[in-house]
Amino acid sequence: MIAPVQTLSPTNAPLKTNAQRLNETLQYSCQWGATSDGGMNRLSGNDDDKKVRDWFADETAKCGCTLTVDTMGNMFAVRPGQNNDMAPIALGSHLDTQPTGGKYDGILGVLSAMEVLRVIHENNVTTYAPLAIVNWTNEEGARFPPAMLGSGVWAGEFTTDYGHNRTSLDGTTMKQELERIGYLGTTPCSFEANPLSAHFEVHIEQGPILDAAEKPVGIVKGAQSIRWYRLKVDGREAHTGSTPMDRRNDALLAAAKMIVQVNKVVTTGPLFTRGARGTIAVIESGPQSINTIAGEVKMSLDIRSPFDDDVEEIERLCAQGFEAINREHGTLFQMDCFWKSPATNFHPQMVDCVRESARDVDCTHEIISGAGHDR
Amino acid sequence: MIAPVQTLSPTNAPLKTNAQRLNETLQYSCQWGATSDGGMNRLSGNDDDKKVRDWFADETAKCGCTLTVDTMGNMFAVRPGQNNDMAPIALGSHLDTQPTGGKYDGILGVLSAMEVLRVIHENNVTTYAPLAIVNWTNEEGARFPPAMLGSGVWAGEFTTDYGHNRTSLDGTTMKQELERIGYLGTTPCSFEANPLSAHFEVHIEQGPILDAAEKPVGIVKGAQSIRWYRLKVDGREAHTGSTPMDRRNDALLAAAKMIVQVNKVVTTGPLFTRGARGTIAVIESGPQSINTIAGEVKMSLDIRSPFDDDVEEIERLCAQGFEAINREHGTLFQMDCFWKSPATNFHPQMVDCVRESARDVDCTHEIISGAGHDR
């Protein structure tokens, strides 16, 4: 996270962003996609997305930016610097939201970048490197799963073809919608063809740590190591009334003990102290009849830690516990890891920049991001 | 349960049912509603139900029975006895099945009654009281919930209006279907207007007790005390990555501990020894997102025991445990009992009849029914 940006104007006076203008501009931009309960519903590629994109293009142009739109619709509003052979230093996030999203997730990242741009422009600062204000396409992935699609293609995680062919529930593809709203650009979507020197993002905290510590901002040093699993427990359906307790293979009872086991692993000893997390949040049990013992349970498991080794250890201890529980109940379990995201350490020089900025608002709280694309 | 019936013919020779004929007749009757996997799908009031009812009427008429159909479509095929001012002694069960039912649940009860009727008729026995072979309507309740509808109206648990207005998913009422298939009778559906002296039912075991003991039949002395509850746990949705383990109100974790608690209560000490059962088999958790801690969980709880006092104690111990668990996790729970069925002790004289019969096949195994309408 970056605190209100302080840099030097041509007269060497410290520059400050204007919090009130930032908030007013953010609220203004939320007219497109606002819901009646004060939230946002601005799915990637819809008409509101087009409107906010058009507005973004206009506003950044007023501050001397030239817009580049790549083949995934990612928008790079670039303001020239002193050394225009350098790749721009980027600030940004995403303007799309979940269907029941808020006004700050993503939107704050783009709008605070725009506020920085305005202050720099008003003060006639020419930055060392060019400055890019970035709006990434379909970062939420709510309409076109998966999440982080535009940035993922740019980073080489997905091919452009893959990105183009993501399909919404009504059968429309990402590419069709980008074309329809006029944001299917021609610049290749690639960190090699269209590089950035660095990328900073302001993001609201989605956990309670800063809030509890009463800190306005935190310095994010990296992102957690994350693994996601599908779990399946197979037992035996039987009548709840006529089947004695010691003759059961109750898949839901075994599953319940597995949920407790995960919690025990991550709340014990050094794993807990070092910030481990383990959660089962999705559960589906069959046949869902009040008087039939569950024969099958499916669950998801989400484990995290700032450290890859700890995630490995959590996985091992969970699996070991699951083994014992399923042996006790005569049930069978499967544990299938379907997503791994190793721990990411942000570049020390960039973290130093943020640290320096944050000091100005008397904040030295350093944290590891607990989320994926949210910081 | 009744073992192969032994009674005396006019020549005082012991009578025996014909197991092979019973099985052949049962298989024959399962042509209506048979599924490709060897099971049955004969929902109450459908065309197959009409066909098997017509056949039942014909077959019982061949054995000297007069058919009474009541206003709920319950069929009483009555063969006169020596004392026709007495209410008949009934044998029977139900010919309807679950959509994925088997050939023996209910059907065996009606068909074995029919076999008894055939043997008595072939041997020219005139019973002391009239004999009624009964087919109860919609005992499963699969198409027109709740279960035990025909017998429930007859027993005065429900009004006839209530029974008539039960509605299937496609909007058809029970009464409309009975009318359509020609089984909306005129005899009042009531144990007072149309009484029985006694009712015996053969039912397959739906638990593993007799099977494990390798006993062909058991003598059912009564039915368990049963209570059903809706449980609800309210926690707080939060991000699985950014919310520390000690700042959570995880509704699914609390629910998992509640499932384990129920199991602990009924598998401990004298409650277990006296045959307690406790099961959570239905669970629904929201918002079912892998990276959002569950904010709400709904479950069902089924507790049983041969003794009403034990059910009371199980409820108390579960609630006490639930309190502690939810206090620990800062979650809230609700526990709502929506069905109570006290323990039923069958009439000692009737149990003696069954005991006497069972002795003939060298069986003295006495059990308490663990199911509701299933014995």
XYZ file of N, CA and C in Angstrom, chain B residues 3 70 89 97 106 168 252 261 276 312:
30
model
N -43.582 -63.940 11.711
C -42.891 -65.023 11.013
C -43.942 -65.759 10.190
N -61.561 -46.092 1.353
C -61.996 -44.920 2.113
C -61.674 -43.630 1.362
N -59.255 -57.943 12.059
C -57.821 -57.947 12.391
C -57.089 -57.747 11.073
N -44.018 -46.516 -3.415
C -42.582 -46.533 -3.101
C -41.998 -45.124 -3.238
N -42.532 -52.044 2.276
C -43.971 -51.823 2.093
C -44.610 -52.916 1.274
N -48.434 -32.291 -5.097
C -47.155 -32.737 -5.655
C -46.438 -31.531 -6.261
N -19.024 -22.578 10.118
C -18.873 -23.987 9.735
C -17.981 -24.738 10.725
N -20.054 -33.197 18.680
C -20.681 -33.204 20.014
C -21.871 -34.174 20.073
N -29.132 -45.331 22.283
C -29.318 -43.971 21.761
C -28.762 -43.837 20.344
N -34.833 -36.958 26.019
C -34.796 -35.695 26.769
C -33.362 -35.359 27.201
